[in-house]
PDB file of C-alpha atoms and ligand atoms in Angstrom:
ATOM      1  CA  MET A  99     199.595-197.398 -52.651  1.00 75.00           C
ATOM      2  CA  ARG A 100     196.600-196.980 -54.952  1.00 80.00           C
ATOM      3  CA  ASN A 101     197.772-199.867 -57.107  1.00 85.00           C
ATOM      4  CA  ALA A 102     198.004-202.160 -54.086  1.00 86.00           C
ATOM      5  CA  LEU A 103     194.519-201.104 -52.996  1.00 89.00           C
ATOM      6  CA  LEU A 104     193.100-201.723 -56.433  1.00 89.00           C
ATOM      7  CA  SER A 105     194.801-205.074 -56.582  1.00 90.00           C
ATOM      8  CA  VAL A 106     193.170-206.172 -53.329  1.00 93.00           C
ATOM      9  CA  SER A 107     189.718-204.910 -54.235  1.00 91.00           C
ATOM     10  CA  THR A 108     189.732-206.526 -57.685  1.00 93.00           C
ATOM     11  CA  SER A 109     191.046-209.839 -56.309  1.00 94.00           C
ATOM     12  CA  GLY A 110     187.760-210.676 -54.603  1.00 93.00           C
ATOM     13  CA  ALA A 111     189.257-210.374 -51.118  1.00 93.00           C
ATOM     14  CA  GLN A 112     186.819-208.770 -48.714  1.00 90.00           C
ATOM     15  CA  TRP A 113     189.049-207.370 -46.028  1.00 95.00           C
ATOM     16  CA  LEU A 114     192.164-205.254 -46.154  1.00 96.00           C
ATOM     17  CA  HIS A 115     194.470-206.214 -43.298  1.00 97.00           C
ATOM     18  CA  LEU A 116     196.665-203.301 -42.234  1.00 96.00           C
ATOM     19  CA  ASP A 117     199.799-204.180 -40.285  1.00 96.00           C
ATOM     20  CA  VAL A 118     200.830-201.231 -38.153  1.00 97.00           C
ATOM     21  CA  MET A 119     204.333-201.754 -36.731  1.00 96.00           C
ATOM     22  CA  ASP A 120     205.972-199.259 -34.410  1.00 95.00           C
ATOM     23  CA  GLY A 121     209.621-200.345 -34.379  1.00 94.00           C
ATOM     24  CA  HIS A 122     209.302-201.189 -30.647  1.00 95.00           C
ATOM     25  CA  PHE A 123     206.776-203.967 -30.150  1.00 94.00           C
ATOM     26  CA  VAL A 124     208.184-205.406 -33.370  1.00 94.00           C
ATOM     27  CA  PRO A 125     211.509-204.423 -34.926  1.00 92.00           C
ATOM     28  CA  ASN A 126     210.016-203.093 -38.143  1.00 92.00           C
ATOM     29  CA  LEU A 127     208.242-199.843 -38.838  1.00 93.00           C
ATOM     30  CA  THR A 128     205.372-199.559 -41.309  1.00 93.00           C
ATOM     31  CA  PHE A 129     202.764-196.811 -41.453  1.00 94.00           C
ATOM     32  CA  GLY A 130     200.531-194.781 -39.196  1.00 95.00           C
ATOM     33  CA  PRO A 131     196.963-193.472 -39.099  1.00 97.00           C
ATOM     34  CA  LYS A 132     197.532-190.858 -41.796  1.00 97.00           C
ATOM     35  CA  MET A 133     198.187-193.572 -44.361  1.00 96.00           C
ATOM     36  CA  ILE A 134     195.030-195.413 -43.342  1.00 97.00           C
ATOM     37  CA  GLN A 135     193.045-192.197 -43.564  1.00 97.00           C
ATOM     38  CA  ASP A 136     194.377-191.637 -47.094  1.00 96.00           C
ATOM     39  CA  MET A 137     193.524-195.187 -48.150  1.00 95.00           C
ATOM     40  CA  ARG A 138     190.039-194.806 -46.696  1.00 96.00           C
ATOM     41  CA  LYS A 139     189.331-192.095 -49.257  1.00 95.00           C
ATOM     42  CA  HIS A 140     190.019-194.535 -52.092  1.00 93.00           C
ATOM     43  CA  SER A 141     188.534-197.767 -50.810  1.00 94.00           C
ATOM     44  CA  ASP A 142     185.320-199.300 -49.522  1.00 93.00           C
ATOM     45  CA  LEU A 143     187.061-202.478 -48.363  1.00 95.00           C
ATOM     46  CA  PHE A 144     186.680-203.541 -44.749  1.00 97.00           C
ATOM     47  CA  PHE A 145     189.723-202.051 -42.994  1.00 97.00           C
ATOM     48  CA  ASP A 146     191.102-204.563 -40.515  1.00 98.00           C
ATOM     49  CA  THR A 147     193.786-202.727 -38.546  1.00 98.00           C
ATOM     50  CA  HIS A 148     196.331-204.864 -36.697  1.00 97.00           C
ATOM     51  CA  LEU A 149     198.243-202.781 -34.167  1.00 98.00           C
ATOM     52  CA  MET A 150     201.640-204.328 -33.521  1.00 97.00           C
ATOM     53  CA  VAL A 151     202.565-201.484 -31.219  1.00 97.00           C
ATOM     54  CA  GLU A 152     203.440-200.817 -27.611  1.00 97.00           C
ATOM     55  CA  GLN A 153     200.831-198.904 -25.609  1.00 97.00           C
ATOM     56  CA  PRO A 154     198.016-199.217 -28.156  1.00 98.00           C
ATOM     57  CA  GLU A 155     195.736-197.428 -25.679  1.00 97.00           C
ATOM     58  CA  GLN A 156     197.604-194.187 -26.463  1.00 97.00           C
ATOM     59  CA  LEU A 157     197.032-194.480 -30.205  1.00 96.00           C
ATOM     60  CA  LEU A 158     193.601-195.974 -30.330  1.00 97.00           C
ATOM     61  CA  ASP A 159     191.561-192.876 -31.125  1.00 97.00           C
ATOM     62  CA  GLU A 160     193.765-191.985 -34.075  1.00 98.00           C
ATOM     63  CA  TYR A 161     193.253-195.416 -35.628  1.00 98.00           C
ATOM     64  CA  ILE A 162     189.524-195.329 -34.986  1.00 98.00           C
ATOM     65  CA  ASN A 163     189.246-191.873 -36.554  1.00 98.00           C
ATOM     66  CA  ALA A 164     191.369-192.914 -39.532  1.00 98.00           C
ATOM     67  CA  GLY A 165     188.510-195.159 -40.671  1.00 98.00           C
ATOM     68  CA  SER A 166     189.294-198.626 -39.319  1.00 98.00           C
ATOM     69  CA  ASP A 167     186.373-201.084 -39.360  1.00 98.00           C
ATOM     70  CA  ALA A 168     188.116-203.363 -36.879  1.00 98.00           C
ATOM     71  CA  ILE A 169     191.059-202.820 -34.567  1.00 98.00           C
ATOM     72  CA  THR A 170     193.080-205.684 -33.189  1.00 98.00           C
ATOM     73  CA  PHE A 171     195.737-205.119 -30.556  1.00 98.00           C
ATOM     74  CA  HIS A 172     198.195-207.469 -28.876  1.00 98.00           C
ATOM     75  CA  LEU A 173     197.498-208.937 -25.478  1.00 98.00           C
ATOM     76  CA  GLU A 174     201.251-208.808 -24.881  1.00 97.00           C
ATOM     77  CA  ALA A 175     201.281-205.016 -25.295  1.00 98.00           C
ATOM     78  CA  VAL A 176     198.677-204.091 -22.683  1.00 97.00           C
ATOM     79  CA  THR A 177     197.662-204.512 -19.065  1.00 96.00           C
ATOM     80  CA  HIS A 178     194.025-203.451 -19.319  1.00 96.00           C
ATOM     81  CA  ALA A 179     192.936-205.410 -22.360  1.00 97.00           C
ATOM     82  CA  HIS A 180     189.315-205.522 -21.255  1.00 97.00           C
ATOM     83  CA  ARG A 181     189.058-201.739 -21.142  1.00 97.00           C
ATOM     84  CA  LEU A 182     190.596-201.439 -24.570  1.00 98.00           C
ATOM     85  CA  VAL A 183     188.127-203.914 -26.083  1.00 98.00           C
ATOM     86  CA  GLN A 184     185.300-201.803 -24.700  1.00 98.00           C
ATOM     87  CA  ARG A 185     186.739-198.573 -26.028  1.00 98.00           C
ATOM     88  CA  ILE A 186     186.970-200.063 -29.511  1.00 98.00           C
ATOM     89  CA  GLN A 187     183.464-201.480 -29.412  1.00 98.00           C
ATOM     90  CA  ASP A 188     182.067-198.227 -28.002  1.00 98.00           C
ATOM     91  CA  ALA A 189     183.366-196.556 -31.164  1.00 98.00           C
ATOM     92  CA  GLY A 190     181.052-198.850 -33.140  1.00 98.00           C
ATOM     93  CA  ILE A 191     183.727-201.028 -34.729  1.00 98.00           C
ATOM     94  CA  LEU A 192     184.948-204.579 -34.165  1.00 98.00           C
ATOM     95  CA  ALA A 193     187.517-205.311 -31.463  1.00 98.00           C
ATOM     96  CA  GLY A 194     190.130-208.012 -31.814  1.00 98.00           C
ATOM     97  CA  ILE A 195     192.809-209.492 -29.615  1.00 98.00           C
ATOM     98  CA  ALA A 196     196.033-210.833 -31.131  1.00 98.00           C
ATOM     99  CA  LEU A 197     198.400-213.433 -29.728  1.00 97.00           C
ATOM    100  CA  VAL A 198     202.043-213.979 -30.618  1.00 96.00           C
ATOM    101  CA  PRO A 199     203.059-217.640 -31.033  1.00 96.00           C
ATOM    102  CA  SER A 200     204.342-217.987 -27.441  1.00 95.00           C
ATOM    103  CA  THR A 201     201.109-216.748 -25.814  1.00 97.00           C
ATOM    104  CA  PRO A 202     198.712-219.575 -24.903  1.00 96.00           C
ATOM    105  CA  ILE A 203     194.953-219.418 -25.465  1.00 95.00           C
ATOM    106  CA  ASP A 204     194.405-219.635 -21.702  1.00 96.00           C
ATOM    107  CA  ALA A 205     195.833-216.135 -21.368  1.00 97.00           C
ATOM    108  CA  VAL A 206     192.767-214.702 -23.147  1.00 96.00           C
ATOM    109  CA  SER A 207     190.028-216.963 -21.812  1.00 94.00           C
ATOM    110  CA  GLU A 208     188.430-214.058 -19.881  1.00 94.00           C
ATOM    111  CA  LEU A 209     188.338-211.918 -23.015  1.00 96.00           C
ATOM    112  CA  LEU A 210     187.025-214.505 -25.452  1.00 96.00           C
ATOM    113  CA  PRO A 211     183.338-213.980 -24.648  1.00 95.00           C
ATOM    114  CA  LEU A 212     183.752-210.248 -25.317  1.00 96.00           C
ATOM    115  CA  VAL A 213     185.868-209.862 -28.424  1.00 98.00           C
ATOM    116  CA  ASP A 214     184.739-209.888 -32.060  1.00 98.00           C
ATOM    117  CA  LEU A 215     188.010-211.250 -33.457  1.00 98.00           C
ATOM    118  CA  VAL A 216     190.910-213.349 -32.242  1.00 98.00           C
ATOM    119  CA  LEU A 217     194.028-213.056 -34.344  1.00 98.00           C
ATOM    120  CA  VAL A 218     196.393-216.003 -34.081  1.00 97.00           C
ATOM    121  CA  MET A 219     199.885-215.062 -35.170  1.00 96.00           C
ATOM    122  CA  THR A 220     201.412-218.107 -36.806  1.00 95.00           C
ATOM    123  CA  VAL A 221     204.836-216.486 -37.181  1.00 95.00           C
ATOM    124  CA  ASN A 222     206.691-214.164 -34.820  1.00 93.00           C
ATOM    125  CA  PRO A 223     205.422-210.758 -35.897  1.00 88.00           C
ATOM    126  CA  GLY A 224     207.565-208.144 -37.521  1.00 86.00           C
ATOM    127  CA  PHE A 225     208.508-209.315 -40.995  1.00 85.00           C
ATOM    128  CA  GLY A 226     206.689-210.598 -44.055  1.00 85.00           C
ATOM    129  CA  GLY A 227     207.443-213.818 -45.880  1.00 88.00           C
ATOM    130  CA  GLN A 228     208.043-216.118 -42.883  1.00 91.00           C
ATOM    131  CA  LYS A 229     207.058-219.782 -42.646  1.00 93.00           C
ATOM    132  CA  LEU A 230     204.046-220.799 -40.590  1.00 93.00           C
ATOM    133  CA  ILE A 231     204.905-222.372 -37.209  1.00 94.00           C
ATOM    134  CA  PRO A 232     202.992-225.698 -37.288  1.00 91.00           C
ATOM    135  CA  GLN A 233     202.263-225.808 -33.521  1.00 90.00           C
ATOM    136  CA  CYS A 234     200.238-222.625 -33.860  1.00 93.00           C
ATOM    137  CA  VAL A 235     197.595-224.478 -35.859  1.00 94.00           C
ATOM    138  CA  ASN A 236     196.572-226.258 -32.625  1.00 95.00           C
ATOM    139  CA  LYS A 237     195.686-222.887 -31.157  1.00 96.00           C
ATOM    140  CA  ILE A 238     193.214-222.241 -33.959  1.00 97.00           C
ATOM    141  CA  LYS A 239     191.459-225.519 -33.232  1.00 96.00           C
ATOM    142  CA  LYS A 240     191.390-224.815 -29.491  1.00 96.00           C
ATOM    143  CA  LEU A 241     189.801-221.437 -30.147  1.00 97.00           C
ATOM    144  CA  ALA A 242     187.198-223.020 -32.405  1.00 97.00           C
ATOM    145  CA  ASP A 243     186.380-225.622 -29.732  1.00 96.00           C
ATOM    146  CA  PHE A 244     186.133-222.971 -27.013  1.00 96.00           C
ATOM    147  CA  ARG A 245     183.797-220.922 -29.199  1.00 96.00           C
ATOM    148  CA  LEU A 246     181.491-223.870 -29.678  1.00 94.00           C
ATOM    149  CA  GLN A 247     181.452-224.826 -25.995  1.00 94.00           C
ATOM    150  CA  ASN A 248     180.953-221.296 -24.739  1.00 92.00           C
ATOM    151  CA  GLU A 249     178.640-219.901 -27.389  1.00 82.00           C
ATOM    152  CA  SER A 250     181.085-217.116 -28.177  1.00 92.00           C
ATOM    153  CA  ARG A 251     180.842-215.186 -31.423  1.00 94.00           C
ATOM    154  CA  TYR A 252     184.408-214.209 -32.261  1.00 98.00           C
ATOM    155  CA  LYS A 253     185.890-214.870 -35.679  1.00 98.00           C
ATOM    156  CA  ILE A 254     189.275-216.549 -35.794  1.00 98.00           C
ATOM    157  CA  ALA A 255     191.852-214.840 -37.994  1.00 97.00           C
ATOM    158  CA  VAL A 256     195.219-216.309 -38.882  1.00 97.00           C
ATOM    159  CA  ASP A 257     198.187-214.123 -39.718  1.00 96.00           C
ATOM    160  CA  GLY A 258     201.606-215.334 -40.827  1.00 94.00           C
ATOM    161  CA  GLY A 259     202.789-217.833 -43.413  1.00 94.00           C
ATOM    162  CA  VAL A 260     199.369-218.182 -45.046  1.00 95.00           C
ATOM    163  CA  ASN A 261     199.610-219.373 -48.653  1.00 94.00           C
ATOM    164  CA  ILE A 262     197.913-221.839 -50.966  1.00 94.00           C
ATOM    165  CA  GLU A 263     199.875-224.734 -49.373  1.00 94.00           C
ATOM    166  CA  THR A 264     199.080-223.901 -45.744  1.00 95.00           C
ATOM    167  CA  ALA A 265     195.500-222.674 -46.274  1.00 95.00           C
ATOM    168  CA  ALA A 266     193.880-226.127 -46.121  1.00 94.00           C
ATOM    169  CA  GLN A 267     195.220-227.036 -42.673  1.00 94.00           C
ATOM    170  CA  ILE A 268     194.312-223.583 -41.359  1.00 96.00           C
ATOM    171  CA  LEU A 269     190.767-223.877 -42.670  1.00 95.00           C
ATOM    172  CA  ASN A 270     190.476-227.414 -41.330  1.00 95.00           C
ATOM    173  CA  ALA A 271     191.364-226.055 -37.896  1.00 95.00           C
ATOM    174  CA  GLU A 272     188.262-223.857 -38.418  1.00 95.00           C
ATOM    175  CA  ALA A 273     189.771-220.439 -38.975  1.00 96.00           C
ATOM    176  CA  ASP A 274     187.406-217.878 -40.505  1.00 96.00           C
ATOM    177  CA  ILE A 275     189.786-215.227 -41.806  1.00 96.00           C
ATOM    178  CA  LEU A 276     193.062-215.864 -43.582  1.00 96.00           C
ATOM    179  CA  VAL A 277     195.475-212.971 -43.789  1.00 96.00           C
ATOM    180  CA  MET A 278     197.854-213.050 -46.726  1.00 94.00           C
ATOM    181  CA  GLY A 279     200.747-210.722 -47.410  1.00 92.00           C
ATOM    182  CA  SER A 280     203.695-212.030 -49.394  1.00 92.00           C
ATOM    183  CA  ALA A 281     201.732-214.943 -50.878  1.00 93.00           C
ATOM    184  CA  PHE A 282     199.123-212.545 -52.225  1.00 95.00           C
ATOM    185  CA  PHE A 283     201.452-209.937 -53.658  1.00 92.00           C
ATOM    186  CA  SER A 284     203.790-212.496 -55.237  1.00 94.00           C
ATOM    187  CA  ALA A 285     200.947-214.444 -56.871  1.00 94.00           C
ATOM    188  CA  GLY A 286     200.788-214.299 -60.659  1.00 92.00           C
ATOM    189  CA  ASN A 287     197.006-214.328 -60.598  1.00 95.00           C
ATOM    190  CA  ARG A 288     195.741-212.829 -57.347  1.00 95.00           C
ATOM    191  CA  ARG A 289     192.091-213.215 -58.221  1.00 94.00           C
ATOM    192  CA  GLN A 290     192.610-216.915 -58.874  1.00 95.00           C
ATOM    193  CA  LEU A 291     194.473-217.335 -55.577  1.00 95.00           C
ATOM    194  CA  VAL A 292     191.639-215.735 -53.620  1.00 94.00           C
ATOM    195  CA  GLN A 293     189.078-217.808 -55.516  1.00 94.00           C
ATOM    196  CA  ASP A 294     191.012-221.035 -54.863  1.00 94.00           C
ATOM    197  CA  ILE A 295     191.050-220.312 -51.140  1.00 93.00           C
ATOM    198  CA  PHE A 296     187.356-219.468 -51.070  1.00 91.00           C
ATOM    199  CA  ASN A 297     186.666-222.757 -52.858  1.00 92.00           C
ATOM    200  CA  MET A 298     188.693-224.649 -50.254  1.00 89.00           C
ATOM    201  CA  GLN A 299     186.632-223.004 -47.556  1.00 72.00           C
ATOM    202  CA  ARG A 300     183.449-224.171 -49.208  1.00 64.00           C
ATOM    203  CA  ILE A 301     184.707-227.731 -49.457  1.00 63.00           C
ATOM    204  CA  SER A 302     185.890-227.852 -45.840  1.00 54.00           C
ATOM    205  CA  GLY A 303     182.625-226.185 -44.781  1.00 46.00           C
ATOM    206  CA  ASP A 304     180.595-228.930 -46.429  1.00 46.00           C
ATOM    207  CA  THR A 305     182.327-231.804 -44.691  1.00 39.00           C
TER     208      THR A 305
HETATM  209 ZN1  LIG B  41     198.730-208.632 -39.242  1.00 89.61          ZN
END
């Protein structure tokens, strides 16, 4: 665990994305708040917690107290999303809403002016190493257009199938945050990979 943390912090990446899976909302099981609390003691990275769990409202306080800097939950897992966004923001951290590939942007239009992050899942959540679903890239662009038209402030994060080959189209669709799992940990030179993606961002930002 400490090696993985060190590897992320020395790579130049700024955020640590933490995929919490409960074995219900998604078939896999990962880790809970205790693990995040332990990592918090060894890292100053921005902790971006992605709750892929059923009933996130029941677990929220534990993940806030564990030291998350942002908490993103799935629209598909809750009824009272608005209340949950407020609870997260009231704790003084960023609140994000995540969408699985089959959920349209329209389903969150009422939340978009309120949230700090929108996480677009570009694979069906639950397993690492999947290929990006190309249609999901349109959702990123739609979110970027909505943000411009409605003077919203959310950042757009993309999770699933992000690698050096898919990064350009994701950045062109105006995503702000690229989440990498398998591509990062299988890279020979992780620092170079992160640098290459930052450079791409600069180029696409200039045009
Ligand atoms: Zn994630």
